[in-house]
Coordinates of N, CA and C in Angstrom, one line a residue:
M1 N 18.5 -18.6 21.1 CA 17.4 -19.2 20.4 C 16.1 -18.5 20.8
Q2 N 15.9 -18.2 22.1 CA 14.7 -17.5 22.6 C 14.6 -16.1 22.0
R3 N 15.8 -15.5 21.9 CA 15.8 -14.2 21.3 C 15.4 -14.2 19.8
L4 N 15.9 -15.2 19.1 CA 15.5 -15.4 17.7 C 14.0 -15.6 17.5
V5 N 13.4 -16.4 18.4 CA 12.0 -16.6 18.4 C 11.2 -15.3 18.6
S6 N 11.7 -14.5 19.6 CA 11.1 -13.3 19.9 C 11.2 -12.3 18.7
V7 N 12.3 -12.2 18.1 CA 12.4 -11.4 16.9 C 11.5 -11.8 15.8
V8 N 11.4 -13.1 15.5 CA 10.6 -13.6 14.5 C 9.1 -13.3 14.8
F9 N 8.7 -13.5 16.1 CA 7.4 -13.2 16.5 C 7.1 -11.7 16.3
L10 N 8.0 -10.8 16.7 CA 7.7 -9.4 16.5 C 7.6 -9.0 15.0
V11 N 8.4 -9.6 14.2 CA 8.3 -9.3 12.7 C 6.9 -9.8 12.2
F12 N 6.5 -11.0 12.6 CA 5.2 -11.5 12.2 C 4.1 -10.6 12.7
I13 N 4.1 -10.2 13.9 CA 3.1 -9.3 14.5 C 3.1 -7.9 13.7
S14 N 4.2 -7.4 13.4 CA 4.3 -6.1 12.7 C 3.7 -6.3 11.3
A15 N 4.0 -7.4 10.6 CA 3.5 -7.6 9.3 C 1.9 -7.7 9.4
A16 N 1.4 -8.4 10.4 CA 0.0 -8.6 10.5 C -0.7 -7.3 10.8
I17 N -0.1 -6.4 11.6 CA -0.6 -5.1 11.9 C -0.6 -4.3 10.7
A18 N 0.4 -4.3 9.9 CA 0.5 -3.5 8.6 C -0.5 -4.0 7.6
A19 N -0.7 -5.3 7.5 CA -1.7 -5.8 6.6 C -3.1 -5.4 7.1
G20 N -3.4 -5.4 8.3 CA -4.7 -5.0 8.9 C -4.9 -3.5 8.7
A21 N -3.9 -2.7 8.8 CA -4.0 -1.3 8.5 C -4.3 -1.0 7.1
A22 N -3.7 -1.8 6.2 CA -4.0 -1.6 4.7 C -5.4 -2.0 4.4
F23 N -5.9 -3.0 5.0 CA -7.3 -3.4 4.8 C -8.3 -2.4 5.4
G24 N -8.0 -1.8 6.4 CA -8.9 -0.9 7.1 C -8.9 0.6 6.6
A25 N -7.8 1.0 6.0 CA -7.6 2.4 5.6 C -8.0 2.7 4.2
A26 N -8.2 1.7 3.4 CA -8.4 1.9 1.9 C -9.9 2.3 1.6
S27 N -10.1 3.1 0.6 CA -11.4 3.5 0.1 C -12.0 2.3 -0.6
T28 N -13.3 2.1 -0.5 CA -13.9 0.9 -1.2 C -14.4 1.3 -2.6
L29 N -14.1 0.4 -3.5 CA -14.6 0.6 -4.9 C -15.2 -0.8 -5.3
T30 N -16.3 -0.7 -6.0 CA -17.0 -1.9 -6.4 C -16.9 -2.0 -7.9
F31 N -17.1 -3.2 -8.5 CA -17.1 -3.4 -9.9 C -18.1 -2.5 -10.6
S32 N -19.2 -2.3 -10.0 CA -20.3 -1.5 -10.7 C -19.9 0.0 -10.7
E33 N -18.9 0.4 -9.9 CA -18.5 1.8 -9.8 C -17.2 2.1 -10.7
L34 N -16.7 1.1 -11.3 CA -15.4 1.3 -12.1 C -15.6 2.1 -13.3
Y35 N -16.7 1.9 -14.0 CA -16.9 2.6 -15.3 C -18.3 3.4 -15.3
E36 N -18.3 4.4 -16.2 CA -19.6 5.1 -16.4 C -20.3 4.6 -17.6
K37 N -19.8 4.9 -18.8 CA -20.4 4.4 -20.0 C -19.4 3.6 -20.8
G38 N -19.8 2.4 -21.1 CA -18.8 1.5 -21.9 C -17.5 1.4 -21.1
S39 N -16.4 1.8 -21.7 CA -15.1 1.6 -21.1 C -14.5 2.9 -20.6
D40 N -15.3 3.9 -20.3 CA -14.9 5.2 -19.7 C -14.8 5.0 -18.2
P41 N -13.7 5.3 -17.5 CA -13.6 5.2 -16.1 C -14.6 6.2 -15.4
S42 N -15.2 5.8 -14.3 CA -16.2 6.6 -13.6 C -15.4 7.8 -12.9
A43 N -16.2 8.8 -12.5 CA -15.6 9.9 -11.8 C -15.0 9.4 -10.5
K44 N -15.6 8.4 -9.8 CA -15.0 7.9 -8.6 C -13.7 7.2 -8.9
T45 N -13.6 6.4 -9.9 CA -12.4 5.7 -10.3 C -11.3 6.7 -10.6
K46 N -11.6 7.7 -11.3 CA -10.6 8.8 -11.7 C -10.2 9.5 -10.4
A47 N -11.1 9.8 -9.5 CA -10.8 10.5 -8.2 C -9.9 9.6 -7.3
L48 N -10.0 8.3 -7.4 CA -9.3 7.4 -6.5 C -8.0 6.9 -7.1
T49 N -7.7 7.3 -8.4 CA -6.5 6.9 -9.0 C -5.3 7.4 -8.2
G50 N -4.4 6.4 -8.0 CA -3.2 6.7 -7.1 C -3.4 6.5 -5.7
S51 N -4.6 6.2 -5.3 CA -4.9 6.0 -3.8 C -5.1 4.5 -3.5
E52 N -5.0 4.2 -2.3 CA -5.3 2.8 -1.8 C -6.8 2.5 -1.9
V53 N -7.1 1.5 -2.6 CA -8.5 1.1 -2.7 C -8.7 -0.4 -2.3
S54 N -9.9 -0.7 -1.9 CA -10.2 -2.2 -1.7 C -11.4 -2.5 -2.7
I55 N -11.2 -3.7 -3.2 CA -12.3 -4.3 -4.1 C -12.5 -5.7 -3.8
V56 N -13.7 -6.1 -3.7 CA -14.1 -7.5 -3.5 C -14.5 -8.2 -4.8
G57 N -13.9 -9.4 -5.0 CA -14.2 -10.1 -6.2 C -13.7 -11.5 -6.1
Y58 N -13.3 -12.1 -7.2 CA -12.9 -13.5 -7.3 C -11.6 -13.6 -8.1
M59 N -10.7 -14.5 -7.6 CA -9.4 -14.7 -8.3 C -9.6 -15.6 -9.4
A60 N -9.3 -15.1 -10.6 CA -9.4 -16.0 -11.8 C -8.2 -17.0 -11.7
P61 N -8.3 -18.2 -12.3 CA -7.2 -19.1 -12.2 C -5.9 -18.5 -12.7
P62 N -4.8 -18.7 -12.1 CA -3.5 -18.0 -12.5 C -3.1 -18.4 -13.9
L63 N -2.5 -17.5 -14.6 CA -2.0 -17.7 -16.0 C -0.8 -18.5 -16.0
K64 N 0.0 -18.5 -15.0 CA 1.3 -19.2 -14.9 C 1.7 -19.4 -13.4
A65 N 2.5 -20.4 -13.2 CA 3.0 -20.7 -11.9 C 4.0 -19.6 -11.5
Q66 N 4.1 -19.5 -10.2 CA 5.1 -18.5 -9.6 C 4.8 -17.1 -10.1
A67 N 3.6 -16.7 -10.3 CA 3.2 -15.4 -10.8 C 3.1 -14.4 -9.6
T68 N 3.4 -13.1 -9.9 CA 3.2 -12.1 -8.9 C 2.0 -11.2 -9.3
F69 N 1.1 -11.8 -10.0 CA -0.1 -11.0 -10.4 C -1.2 -12.0 -10.6
F70 N -2.5 -11.5 -10.6 CA -3.6 -12.3 -11.0 C -4.7 -11.4 -11.4
V71 N -5.8 -12.0 -12.0 CA -6.9 -11.2 -12.4 C -8.1 -11.3 -11.4
L72 N -8.6 -10.2 -11.0 CA -9.8 -10.2 -10.1 C -11.0 -10.0 -11.0
T73 N -12.0 -10.8 -10.8 CA -13.2 -10.8 -11.6 C -14.4 -10.5 -10.7
K74 N -15.4 -10.0 -11.4 CA -16.7 -9.7 -10.7 C -17.4 -11.0 -10.3
M75 N -17.4 -12.0 -11.1 CA -18.1 -13.2 -10.9 C -17.0 -14.4 -10.9
P76 N -17.3 -15.5 -10.2 CA -16.3 -16.6 -10.3 C -16.2 -17.1 -11.8
M77 N -14.9 -17.3 -12.2 CA -14.6 -17.8 -13.5 C -13.7 -19.0 -13.4
A78 N -14.0 -20.0 -14.1 CA -13.1 -21.2 -14.1 C -11.9 -21.1 -15.0
V79 N -11.9 -20.1 -15.9 CA -10.8 -19.9 -16.8 C -10.5 -18.4 -16.7
C80 N -9.2 -18.0 -17.0 CA -8.8 -16.6 -16.9 C -9.3 -15.8 -18.1
P81 N -9.9 -14.6 -17.8 CA -10.5 -13.8 -18.9 C -9.5 -12.8 -19.4
F82 N -8.2 -12.9 -19.0 CA -7.2 -11.9 -19.4 C -7.1 -11.7 -20.9
C83 N -7.1 -10.5 -21.3 CA -7.0 -10.2 -22.8 C -5.6 -9.8 -23.2
D84 N -5.3 -9.9 -24.4 CA -4.0 -9.5 -24.9 C -4.2 -8.3 -25.9
S85 N -5.4 -7.7 -25.9 CA -5.6 -6.6 -26.8 C -6.4 -5.5 -26.1
T86 N -6.0 -4.2 -26.3 CA -6.6 -3.1 -25.7 C -8.1 -2.9 -26.2
L87 N -8.4 -3.5 -27.4 CA -9.7 -3.4 -27.9 C -10.7 -4.3 -27.3
D88 N -10.3 -5.3 -26.6 CA -11.1 -6.3 -26.1 C -11.2 -6.3 -24.5
W89 N -10.7 -5.3 -23.9 CA -10.6 -5.2 -22.5 C -12.0 -5.3 -21.8
P90 N -12.3 -6.3 -21.0 CA -13.6 -6.4 -20.3 C -13.7 -5.4 -19.2
T91 N -14.9 -4.9 -18.9 CA -15.1 -3.9 -17.9 C -15.3 -4.5 -16.5
D92 N -15.2 -5.8 -16.4 CA -15.5 -6.5 -15.1 C -14.3 -7.3 -14.6
I93 N -13.1 -6.8 -15.0 CA -11.9 -7.5 -14.4 C -10.9 -6.4 -14.1
V94 N -10.0 -6.7 -13.1 CA -8.9 -5.8 -12.6 C -7.7 -6.6 -12.5
L95 N -6.6 -6.1 -13.0 CA -5.3 -6.8 -12.8 C -4.8 -6.5 -11.5
I96 N -4.3 -7.5 -10.7 CA -3.8 -7.3 -9.4 C -2.3 -7.7 -9.4
K97 N -1.5 -6.7 -9.0 CA 0.0 -6.9 -9.0 C 0.4 -6.9 -7.6
T98 N 1.1 -8.0 -7.2 CA 1.6 -8.2 -5.8 C 3.1 -8.1 -5.8
S99 N 3.6 -8.0 -4.6 CA 5.1 -7.9 -4.4 C 5.7 -9.3 -4.2
S100 N 4.8 -10.3 -4.0 CA 5.3 -11.7 -3.8 C 4.5 -12.6 -4.7
I101 N 5.0 -13.9 -4.8 CA 4.3 -14.9 -5.5 C 3.0 -15.1 -4.9
V102 N 2.0 -15.2 -5.8 CA 0.6 -15.4 -5.4 C 0.3 -16.8 -5.0
D103 N -0.3 -17.0 -3.9 CA -0.8 -18.3 -3.4 C -2.3 -18.3 -3.9
A104 N -2.5 -19.1 -5.0 CA -3.9 -19.1 -5.6 C -5.0 -19.5 -4.6
T105 N -6.1 -18.8 -4.8 CA -7.3 -19.1 -4.0 C -8.3 -19.7 -5.0
P106 N -9.1 -20.7 -4.5 CA -10.1 -21.3 -5.4 C -10.9 -20.2 -6.1
F107 N -11.2 -20.4 -7.4 CA -11.9 -19.4 -8.2 C -13.3 -19.0 -7.7
N108 N -13.9 -19.9 -6.9 CA -15.3 -19.6 -6.4 C -15.4 -19.1 -5.0
F109 N -14.3 -18.7 -4.4 CA -14.3 -18.1 -3.1 C -14.0 -16.6 -3.2
P110 N -14.8 -15.7 -2.6 CA -14.6 -14.3 -2.7 C -13.4 -13.8 -1.9
I111 N -12.7 -12.8 -2.4 CA -11.5 -12.2 -1.8 C -11.7 -10.7 -1.7
K112 N -11.0 -10.1 -0.8 CA -10.9 -8.7 -0.7 C -9.5 -8.3 -1.0
V113 N -9.3 -7.4 -2.0 CA -8.0 -7.0 -2.4 C -7.8 -5.5 -2.1
V114 N -6.6 -5.1 -1.6 CA -6.3 -3.7 -1.3 C -5.0 -3.4 -2.0
G115 N -4.9 -2.3 -2.8 CA -3.7 -1.9 -3.5 C -3.9 -0.5 -4.0
K116 N -2.8 0.0 -4.6 CA -2.9 1.3 -5.3 C -3.5 1.3 -6.6
L117 N -4.5 2.0 -6.8 CA -5.3 2.0 -8.1 C -4.5 2.8 -9.2
E118 N -4.4 2.1 -10.3 CA -3.7 2.6 -11.5 C -4.7 2.5 -12.7
V119 N -4.8 3.6 -13.5 CA -5.8 3.6 -14.6 C -5.0 4.0 -15.9
G120 N -5.3 3.3 -16.9 CA -4.7 3.6 -18.2 C -4.1 2.3 -18.8
F121 N -4.0 2.2 -20.1 CA -3.5 1.0 -20.7 C -2.0 0.9 -20.4
E122 N -1.6 -0.3 -20.0 CA -0.2 -0.6 -19.8 C 0.1 -2.0 -20.2
K123 N 1.2 -2.2 -20.9 CA 1.7 -3.5 -21.4 C 2.9 -3.9 -20.5
D124 N 2.8 -5.1 -19.9 CA 3.8 -5.6 -19.1 C 4.9 -6.1 -20.1
E125 N 6.1 -5.6 -19.9 CA 7.2 -6.0 -20.8 C 7.6 -7.4 -20.7
E126 N 7.6 -8.0 -19.5 CA 8.0 -9.4 -19.3 C 7.0 -10.4 -19.9
T127 N 5.7 -10.1 -19.7 CA 4.7 -11.1 -20.1 C 4.0 -10.7 -21.4
G128 N 4.0 -9.4 -21.7 CA 3.2 -9.0 -22.9 C 1.8 -8.7 -22.6
F129 N 1.3 -8.9 -21.3 CA -0.1 -8.7 -21.0 C -0.4 -7.3 -21.0
V130 N -1.6 -6.9 -21.4 CA -2.1 -5.6 -21.4 C -3.2 -5.4 -20.4
S131 N -3.2 -4.3 -19.6 CA -4.2 -4.1 -18.6 C -4.7 -2.6 -18.7
F132 N -5.9 -2.3 -18.3 CA -6.4 -1.0 -18.2 C -6.5 -0.5 -16.8
L133 N -7.1 -1.3 -15.9 CA -7.2 -1.0 -14.5 C -6.3 -2.0 -13.7
R134 N -5.6 -1.5 -12.7 CA -4.7 -2.3 -11.9 C -4.7 -1.8 -10.5
L135 N -4.4 -2.8 -9.6 CA -4.1 -2.5 -8.2 C -2.6 -3.0 -8.1
S136 N -1.7 -2.1 -7.7 CA -0.3 -2.5 -7.6 C 0.0 -2.5 -6.1
D137 N 1.1 -3.2 -5.8 CA 1.5 -3.5 -4.4 C 0.3 -4.0 -3.6
A138 N -0.4 -4.9 -4.2 CA -1.7 -5.4 -3.6 C -1.5 -6.5 -2.6
V139 N -2.4 -6.6 -1.6 CA -2.5 -7.7 -0.7 C -3.9 -8.1 -0.7
F140 N -4.2 -9.4 -0.4 CA -5.6 -9.9 -0.4 C -5.8 -10.9 0.7
E141 N -7.1 -11.0 1.0 CA -7.5 -12.0 2.0 C -8.8 -12.7 1.5
R142 N -8.9 -13.9 1.9 CA -10.1 -14.6 1.5 C -11.3 -14.3 2.5
L143 N -12.4 -14.1 2.0 CA -13.6 -13.7 2.9 C -14.4 -14.9 3.3

């Protein structure tokens, strides 16, 4: 039993260290740096595509229970701004894709998200949701 507790403790510590490393090593990107003119990605956004980045924002209310994604917004929003059309994509939201089910954070508390930046329109086959900017394999923490 003591050995099992030790193994569980080591796994927990390793996960915590890995999460801390992810939060510390990522390049910072702000909502104001995402785009240049209208809906054109900025030079910084293009340069960081494929890299680990961190963005601070607010979790919009989840679209469904047991989701492995959420929308990060520049300002707190009581309803989700997610769009289903490439023509209407707002420039102040980012789709966040996680590897596990998201534990929702109240919409008015800031969070810091770290993940791999992806740019370009993509339609999720399972949900039908369309996104332009995404952070994949993301983790987040409440600030």
